[in-house]
Short mmCIF file of C-alpha atoms in Angstrom, two decimals:
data_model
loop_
_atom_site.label_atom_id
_atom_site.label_comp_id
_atom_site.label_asym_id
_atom_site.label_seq_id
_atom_site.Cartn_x
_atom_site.Cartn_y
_atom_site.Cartn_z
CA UNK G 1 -0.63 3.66 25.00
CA UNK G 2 0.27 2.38 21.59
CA UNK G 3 -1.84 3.38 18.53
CA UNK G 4 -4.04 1.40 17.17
CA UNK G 5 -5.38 0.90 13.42
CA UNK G 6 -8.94 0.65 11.80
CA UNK G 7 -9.53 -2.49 12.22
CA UNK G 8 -9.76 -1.86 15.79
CA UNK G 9 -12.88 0.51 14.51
CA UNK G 10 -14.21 -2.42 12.37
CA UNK G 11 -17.65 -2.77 15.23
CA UNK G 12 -17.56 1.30 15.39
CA UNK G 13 -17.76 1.95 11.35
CA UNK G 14 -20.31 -0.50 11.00
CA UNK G 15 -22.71 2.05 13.34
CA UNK G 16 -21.91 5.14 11.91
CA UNK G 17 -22.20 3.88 8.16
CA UNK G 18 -24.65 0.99 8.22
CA UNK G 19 -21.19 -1.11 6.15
CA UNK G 20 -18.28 -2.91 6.59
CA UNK G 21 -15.81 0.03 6.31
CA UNK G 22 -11.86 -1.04 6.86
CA UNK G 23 -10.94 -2.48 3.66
CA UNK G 24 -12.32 0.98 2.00
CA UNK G 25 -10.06 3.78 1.00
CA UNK G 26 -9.04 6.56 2.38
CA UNK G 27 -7.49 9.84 0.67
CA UNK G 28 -6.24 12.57 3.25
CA UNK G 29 -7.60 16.28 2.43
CA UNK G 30 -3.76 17.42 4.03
CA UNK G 31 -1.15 15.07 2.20
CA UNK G 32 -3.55 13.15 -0.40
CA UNK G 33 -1.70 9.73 0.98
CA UNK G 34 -4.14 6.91 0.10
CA UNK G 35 -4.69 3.62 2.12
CA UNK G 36 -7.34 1.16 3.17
CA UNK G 37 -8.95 2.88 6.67
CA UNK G 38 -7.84 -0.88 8.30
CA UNK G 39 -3.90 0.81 8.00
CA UNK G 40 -4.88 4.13 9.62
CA UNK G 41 -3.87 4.85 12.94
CA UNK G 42 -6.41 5.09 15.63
CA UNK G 43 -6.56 6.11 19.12
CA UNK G 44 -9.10 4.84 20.99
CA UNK G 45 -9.55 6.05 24.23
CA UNK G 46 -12.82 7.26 26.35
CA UNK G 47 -14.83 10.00 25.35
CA UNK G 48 -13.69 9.61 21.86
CA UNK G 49 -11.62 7.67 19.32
CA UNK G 50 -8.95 9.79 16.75
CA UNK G 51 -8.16 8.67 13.19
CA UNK G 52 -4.86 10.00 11.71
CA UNK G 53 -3.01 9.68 8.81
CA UNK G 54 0.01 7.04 8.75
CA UNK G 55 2.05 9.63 6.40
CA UNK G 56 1.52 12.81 7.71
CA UNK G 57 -0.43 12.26 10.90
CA UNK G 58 -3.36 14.73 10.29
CA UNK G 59 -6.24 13.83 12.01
CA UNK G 60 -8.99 12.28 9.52
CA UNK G 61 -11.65 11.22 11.58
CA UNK G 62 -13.23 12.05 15.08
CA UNK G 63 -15.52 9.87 16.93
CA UNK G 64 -16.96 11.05 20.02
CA UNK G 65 -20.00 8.89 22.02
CA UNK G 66 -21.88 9.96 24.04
CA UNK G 67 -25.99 9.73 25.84
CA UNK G 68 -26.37 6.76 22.92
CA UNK G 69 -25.69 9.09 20.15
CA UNK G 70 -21.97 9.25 18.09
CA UNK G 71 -20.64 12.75 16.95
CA UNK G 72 -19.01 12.21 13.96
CA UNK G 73 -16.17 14.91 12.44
CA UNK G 74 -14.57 13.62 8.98
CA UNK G 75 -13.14 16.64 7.62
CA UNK G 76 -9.56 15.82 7.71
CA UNK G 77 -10.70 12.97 4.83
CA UNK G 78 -10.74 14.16 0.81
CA UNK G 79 -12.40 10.89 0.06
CA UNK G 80 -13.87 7.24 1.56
CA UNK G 81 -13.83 5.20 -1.94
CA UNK G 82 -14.77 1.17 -2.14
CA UNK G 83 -12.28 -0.92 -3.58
CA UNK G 84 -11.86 -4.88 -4.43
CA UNK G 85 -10.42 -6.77 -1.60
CA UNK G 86 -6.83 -6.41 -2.71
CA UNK G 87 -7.26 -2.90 -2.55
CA UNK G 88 -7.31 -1.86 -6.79
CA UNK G 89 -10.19 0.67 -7.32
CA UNK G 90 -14.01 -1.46 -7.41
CA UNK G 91 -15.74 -1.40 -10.82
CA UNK C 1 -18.33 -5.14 -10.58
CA UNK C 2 -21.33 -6.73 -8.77
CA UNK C 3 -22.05 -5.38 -5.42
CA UNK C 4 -21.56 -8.56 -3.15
CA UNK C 5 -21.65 -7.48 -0.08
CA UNK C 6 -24.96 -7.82 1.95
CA UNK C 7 -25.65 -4.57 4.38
CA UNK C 8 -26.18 -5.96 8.11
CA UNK C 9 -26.71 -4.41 11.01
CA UNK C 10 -24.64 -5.11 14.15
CA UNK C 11 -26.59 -5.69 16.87
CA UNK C 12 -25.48 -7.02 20.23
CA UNK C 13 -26.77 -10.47 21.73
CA UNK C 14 -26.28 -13.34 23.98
CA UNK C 15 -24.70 -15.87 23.19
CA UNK C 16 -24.44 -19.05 25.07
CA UNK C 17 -20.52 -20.10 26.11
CA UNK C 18 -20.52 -24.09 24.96
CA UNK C 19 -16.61 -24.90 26.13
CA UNK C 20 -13.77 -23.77 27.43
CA UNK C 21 -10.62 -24.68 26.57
CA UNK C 22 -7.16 -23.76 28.56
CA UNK C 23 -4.29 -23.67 26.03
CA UNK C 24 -1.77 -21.59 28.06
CA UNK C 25 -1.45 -20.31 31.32
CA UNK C 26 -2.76 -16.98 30.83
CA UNK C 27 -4.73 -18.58 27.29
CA UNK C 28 -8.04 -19.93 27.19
CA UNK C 29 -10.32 -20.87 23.94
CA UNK C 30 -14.01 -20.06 24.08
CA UNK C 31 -16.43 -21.47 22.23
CA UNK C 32 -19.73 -19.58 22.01
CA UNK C 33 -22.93 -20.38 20.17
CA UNK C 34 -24.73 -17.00 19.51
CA UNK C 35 -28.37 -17.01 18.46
CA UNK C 36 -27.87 -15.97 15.01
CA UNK C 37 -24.76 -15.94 13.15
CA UNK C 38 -24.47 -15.21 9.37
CA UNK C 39 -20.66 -17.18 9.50
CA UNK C 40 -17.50 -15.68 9.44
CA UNK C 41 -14.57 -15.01 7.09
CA UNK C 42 -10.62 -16.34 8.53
CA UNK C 43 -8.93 -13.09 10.10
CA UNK C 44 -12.26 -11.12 11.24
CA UNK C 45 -13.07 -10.56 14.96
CA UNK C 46 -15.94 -10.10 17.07
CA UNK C 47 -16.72 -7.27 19.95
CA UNK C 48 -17.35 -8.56 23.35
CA UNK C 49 -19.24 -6.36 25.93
CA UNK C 50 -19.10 -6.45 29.96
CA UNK C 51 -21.89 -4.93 31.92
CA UNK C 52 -21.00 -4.64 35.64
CA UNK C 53 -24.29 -3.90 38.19
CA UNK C 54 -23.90 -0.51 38.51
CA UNK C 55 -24.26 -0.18 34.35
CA UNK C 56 -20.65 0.61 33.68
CA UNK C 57 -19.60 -1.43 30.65
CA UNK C 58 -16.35 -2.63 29.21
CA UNK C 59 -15.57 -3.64 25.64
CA UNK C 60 -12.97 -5.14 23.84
CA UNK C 61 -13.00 -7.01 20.35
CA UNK C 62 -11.23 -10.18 19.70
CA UNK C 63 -10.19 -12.33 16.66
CA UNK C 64 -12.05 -15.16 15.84
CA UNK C 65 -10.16 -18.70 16.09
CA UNK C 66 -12.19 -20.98 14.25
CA UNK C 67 -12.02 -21.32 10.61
CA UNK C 68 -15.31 -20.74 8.81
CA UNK C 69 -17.47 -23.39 9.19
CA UNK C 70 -16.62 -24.32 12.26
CA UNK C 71 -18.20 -23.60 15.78
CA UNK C 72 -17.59 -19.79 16.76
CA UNK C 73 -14.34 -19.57 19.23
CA UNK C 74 -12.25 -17.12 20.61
CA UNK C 75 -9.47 -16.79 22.17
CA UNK C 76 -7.76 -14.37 24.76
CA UNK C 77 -5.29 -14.07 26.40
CA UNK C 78 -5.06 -12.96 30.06
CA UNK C 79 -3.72 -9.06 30.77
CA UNK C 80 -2.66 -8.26 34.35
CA UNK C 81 -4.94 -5.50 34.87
CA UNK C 82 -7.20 -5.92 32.49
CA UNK C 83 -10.82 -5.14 32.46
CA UNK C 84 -12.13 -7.97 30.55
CA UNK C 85 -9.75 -10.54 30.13
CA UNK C 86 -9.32 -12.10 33.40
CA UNK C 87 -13.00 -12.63 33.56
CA UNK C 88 -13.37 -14.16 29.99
CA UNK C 89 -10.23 -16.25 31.20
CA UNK C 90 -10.88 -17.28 34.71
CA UNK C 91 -13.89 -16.72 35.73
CA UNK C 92 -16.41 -17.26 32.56
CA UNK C 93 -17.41 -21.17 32.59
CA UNK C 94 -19.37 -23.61 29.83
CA UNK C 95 -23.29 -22.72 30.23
CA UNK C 96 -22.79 -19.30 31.30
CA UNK C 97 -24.03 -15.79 28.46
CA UNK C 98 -21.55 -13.81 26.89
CA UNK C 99 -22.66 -10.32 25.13
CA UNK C 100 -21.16 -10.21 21.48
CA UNK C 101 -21.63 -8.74 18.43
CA UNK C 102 -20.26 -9.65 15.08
CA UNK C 103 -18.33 -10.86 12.84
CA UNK C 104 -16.39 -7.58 11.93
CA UNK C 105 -14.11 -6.31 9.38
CA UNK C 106 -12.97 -6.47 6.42
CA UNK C 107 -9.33 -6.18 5.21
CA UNK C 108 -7.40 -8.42 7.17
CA UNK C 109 -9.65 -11.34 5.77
CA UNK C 110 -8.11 -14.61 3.33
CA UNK C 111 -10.28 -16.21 1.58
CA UNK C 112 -9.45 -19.81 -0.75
CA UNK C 113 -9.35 -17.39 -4.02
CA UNK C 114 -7.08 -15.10 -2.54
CA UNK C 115 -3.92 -17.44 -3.28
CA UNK C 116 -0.53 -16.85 -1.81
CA UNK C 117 1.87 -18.02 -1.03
CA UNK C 118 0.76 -16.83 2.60
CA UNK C 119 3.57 -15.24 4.55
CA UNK C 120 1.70 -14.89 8.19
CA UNK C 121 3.64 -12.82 11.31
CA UNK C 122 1.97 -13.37 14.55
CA UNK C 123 3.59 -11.97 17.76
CA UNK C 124 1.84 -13.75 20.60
CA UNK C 125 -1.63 -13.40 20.57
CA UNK C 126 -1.82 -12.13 17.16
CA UNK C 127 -1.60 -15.45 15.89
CA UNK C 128 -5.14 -15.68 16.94
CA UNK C 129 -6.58 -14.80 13.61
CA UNK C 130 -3.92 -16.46 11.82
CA UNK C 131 -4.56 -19.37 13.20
CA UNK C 132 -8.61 -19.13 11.66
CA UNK C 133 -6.86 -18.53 8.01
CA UNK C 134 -5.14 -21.53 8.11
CA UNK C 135 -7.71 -23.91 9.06
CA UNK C 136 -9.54 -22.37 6.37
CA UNK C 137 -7.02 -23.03 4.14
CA UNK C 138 -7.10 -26.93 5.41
CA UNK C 139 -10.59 -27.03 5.30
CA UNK C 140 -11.13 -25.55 1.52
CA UNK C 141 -8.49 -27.65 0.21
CA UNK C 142 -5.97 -24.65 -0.80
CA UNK C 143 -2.70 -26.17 -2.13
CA UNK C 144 -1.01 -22.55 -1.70
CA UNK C 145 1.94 -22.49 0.27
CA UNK C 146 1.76 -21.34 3.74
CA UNK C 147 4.46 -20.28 6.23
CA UNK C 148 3.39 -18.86 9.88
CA UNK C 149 6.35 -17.37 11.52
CA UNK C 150 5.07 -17.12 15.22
CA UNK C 151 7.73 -15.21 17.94
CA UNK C 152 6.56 -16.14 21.25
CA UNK C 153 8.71 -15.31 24.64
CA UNK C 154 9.04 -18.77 25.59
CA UNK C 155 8.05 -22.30 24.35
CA UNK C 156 4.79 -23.11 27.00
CA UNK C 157 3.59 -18.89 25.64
CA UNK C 158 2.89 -21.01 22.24
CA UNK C 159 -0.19 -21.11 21.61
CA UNK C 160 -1.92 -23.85 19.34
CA UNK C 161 1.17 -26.10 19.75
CA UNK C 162 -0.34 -28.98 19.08
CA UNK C 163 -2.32 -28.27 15.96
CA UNK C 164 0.88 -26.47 14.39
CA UNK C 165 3.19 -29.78 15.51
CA UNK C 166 0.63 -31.67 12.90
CA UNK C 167 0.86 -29.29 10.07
CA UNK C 168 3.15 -31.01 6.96
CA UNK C 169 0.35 -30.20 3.90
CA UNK C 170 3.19 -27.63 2.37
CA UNK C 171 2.25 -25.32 5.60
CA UNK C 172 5.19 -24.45 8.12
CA UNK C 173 5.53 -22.96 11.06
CA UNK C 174 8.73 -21.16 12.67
CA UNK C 175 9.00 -19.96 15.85
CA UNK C 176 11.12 -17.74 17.29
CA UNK C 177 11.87 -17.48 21.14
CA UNK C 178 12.26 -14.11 22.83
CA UNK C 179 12.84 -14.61 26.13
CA UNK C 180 13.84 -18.13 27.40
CA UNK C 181 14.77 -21.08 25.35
CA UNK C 182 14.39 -24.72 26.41
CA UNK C 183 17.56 -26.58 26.94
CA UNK C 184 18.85 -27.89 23.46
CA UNK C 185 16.76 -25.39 21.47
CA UNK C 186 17.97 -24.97 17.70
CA UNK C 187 15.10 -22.83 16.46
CA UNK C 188 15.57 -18.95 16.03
CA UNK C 189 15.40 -16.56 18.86
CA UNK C 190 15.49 -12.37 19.66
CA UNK C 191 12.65 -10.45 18.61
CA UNK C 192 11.90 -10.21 14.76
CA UNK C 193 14.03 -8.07 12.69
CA UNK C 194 15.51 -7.96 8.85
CA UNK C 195 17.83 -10.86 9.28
CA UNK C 196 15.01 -13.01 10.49
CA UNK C 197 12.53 -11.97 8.09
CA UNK C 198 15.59 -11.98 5.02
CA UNK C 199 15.75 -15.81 6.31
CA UNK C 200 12.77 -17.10 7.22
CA UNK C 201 9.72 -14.92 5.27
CA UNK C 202 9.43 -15.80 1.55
CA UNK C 203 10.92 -14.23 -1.47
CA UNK C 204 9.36 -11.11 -2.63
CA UNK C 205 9.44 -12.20 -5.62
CA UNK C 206 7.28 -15.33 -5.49
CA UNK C 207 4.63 -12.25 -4.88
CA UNK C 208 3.42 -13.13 -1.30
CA UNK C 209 0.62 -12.31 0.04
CA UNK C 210 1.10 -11.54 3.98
CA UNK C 211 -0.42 -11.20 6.91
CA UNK C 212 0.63 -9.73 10.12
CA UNK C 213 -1.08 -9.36 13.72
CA UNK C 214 0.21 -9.03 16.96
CA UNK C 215 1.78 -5.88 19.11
CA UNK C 216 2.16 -2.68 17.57
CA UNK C 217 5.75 -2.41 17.45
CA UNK C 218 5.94 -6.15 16.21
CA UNK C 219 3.96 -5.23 13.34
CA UNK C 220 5.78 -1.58 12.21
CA UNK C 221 8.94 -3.96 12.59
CA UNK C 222 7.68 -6.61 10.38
CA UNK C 223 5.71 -4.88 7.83
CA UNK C 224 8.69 -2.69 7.36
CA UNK C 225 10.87 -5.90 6.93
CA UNK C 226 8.86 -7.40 4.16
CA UNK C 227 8.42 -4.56 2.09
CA UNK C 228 12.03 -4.09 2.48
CA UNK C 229 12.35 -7.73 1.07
CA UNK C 230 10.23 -6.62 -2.16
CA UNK C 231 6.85 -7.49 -0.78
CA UNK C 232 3.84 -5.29 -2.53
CA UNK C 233 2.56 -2.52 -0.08
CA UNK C 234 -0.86 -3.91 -0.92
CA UNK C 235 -0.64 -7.28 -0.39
CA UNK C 236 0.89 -6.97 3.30
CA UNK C 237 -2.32 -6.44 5.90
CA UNK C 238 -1.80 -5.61 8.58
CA UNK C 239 -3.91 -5.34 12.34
CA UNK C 240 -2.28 -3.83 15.58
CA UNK C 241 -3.85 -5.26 19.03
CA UNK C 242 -1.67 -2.02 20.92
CA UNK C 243 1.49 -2.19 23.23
CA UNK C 244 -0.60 -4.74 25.18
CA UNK C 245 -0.32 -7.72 23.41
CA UNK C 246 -3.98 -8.50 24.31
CA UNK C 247 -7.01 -7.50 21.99
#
């Protein structure tokens, strides 16, 4: 199966942060690469759905669901930041 | 800046399917009226959610086809196999209820004040939310220019034929063929790659903004091509639907 990318997550996001989350970004904690989560790449398959990085394909996020509840593991991330629509830093 | 942005939960709910509308053979438009929708933005999608008796569900998000504004459609295409697409595209009929939640994301949203020019890539069903952004342009009145370039396998796998065959307000749309040609066929062909995109995509220099949907090797292929034309990193969005072609 073909990776995905966030905004495949768009529905997922919105339950785990209460937000619209894929045009936020994203700074790894391994390579410090920096990218809206829509350009990440995602694999979503049953129990749980993988976020890596597209530059150095650390894993940034972990999604696992399960008895109504969603385990959620985002140490791989340094930061989640908003940002304007075109992506320049908000504020 | 202002904080804009309203928080919303997603809940599920029932929508009612209003029409149905065949515009392949394996594509079919559905029109759904949900019991409360805030409205949409062009290029966001919506989850859909099959429960079977037993309780097992399926779910599987797909772009929105309407521009804002306009009655909420989808559209989806059929995948041998699939869990949820032959039902939505064979079996689901006007009058029947359709779980859904939505509208979702973000990023791979145009809106009027985003200018251009647009440079949109669809491979097959990716031109699904493509499609949404430029009614929306139509419909607000943009005067940006807008080229789709749309490879399909073969001419009847076009989707939204019609619409695009009426489009001469400074939008265009190019298709390439990838599989079979009809006789006496003088448009492009083959699968996307630099030469296309060097011929066909805007200059990077006009500053494009660009948009590209569809398989995930169709996109690496074409977001690679326009940054190698010049095209800012930032202003080419991109959304991957898998090896599938579906979403």
């Amino acid at each position: 199966m073909d990776a995905l990318d966030g905004n495949a997550i768009g529905g997922l996001l919105i339950d785990v942060f209460g937000t619209e989350m894929t045009a936020v970004r994203s700074t790894c904690a391994t390579c410090g690469a920096s990218r809206p989560v829509a350009e990440l790449v995602v694999y979503n398959r049953a129990p749980g759905t993988v976020v890596r990085c597209r530059t150095c394909g650390s894993v940034l996020m972990v999604f696992v669901q399960a008895h109504g509840a969603t385990g959620v593991d985002l140490t791989g991330l340094a930061s989640l930041s908003q940002t304007d629509r075109l992506g320049r830093p908000d504020g | 800046m202002e904080r804009t942005e309203v928080r919303r939960r997603l809940t599920w709910q029932v929508a009612t399917v209003t029409s149905i509308t065949r515009e392949t053979a394996s594509v079919a438009t559905i029109t759904l009226e949900p019991p409360e929708w805030p409205g949409h933005r062009a290029g966001q999608h919506l989850d859909v959610r099959l429960t079977a008796e037993d309780g097992y569900t399926a779910e599987r998000s797909y772009s929105i086809a309407s521009a804002p504004g306009e009655p909420l459609a989808i559209t989806v295409e059929r995948l041998e196999g699939g869990e949820v697409s032959p039902y939505l595209t064979e079996i689901l009929r006007a009058g029947d209820e359709l779980e859904l939640r939505g509208p979702i994301g973000g990023y791979f949203v145009w809106e009027r004040g985003d200018g251009g020019p647009l440079m949109l890539l669809a491979g097959g069903s990716g031109v699904v939310p493509l499609r949404s952004i430029l009614r929306h342009r139509r419909r607000t009145g943009s005067d940006v220019p807008a080229r789709l370039l749309y490879s399909a396998r073969t001419l009847p796998d076009v989707i939204y034929r019609g619409e695009f065959d009426q489009y001469h307000d400074n939008a265009e749309v190019i298709y390439t063929l990838t599989r079979s040609q009809p006789p006496g066929w003088t448009g492009h062909t083959g699968r996307i790659d630099q030469a296309l995109l060097a011929q066909a995509a805007w200059a990077g220099g006009a500053n494009p903004l660009a948009f590209i949907c569809g398989p995930t090797s169709f996109v690496e292929t074409a977001a690679a091509g326009l940054v190698g034309l010049g095209y800012p990193p930032e202003r080419v969005k991109t959304e991957r639907f898998g090896a599938t072609g579906g979403h």
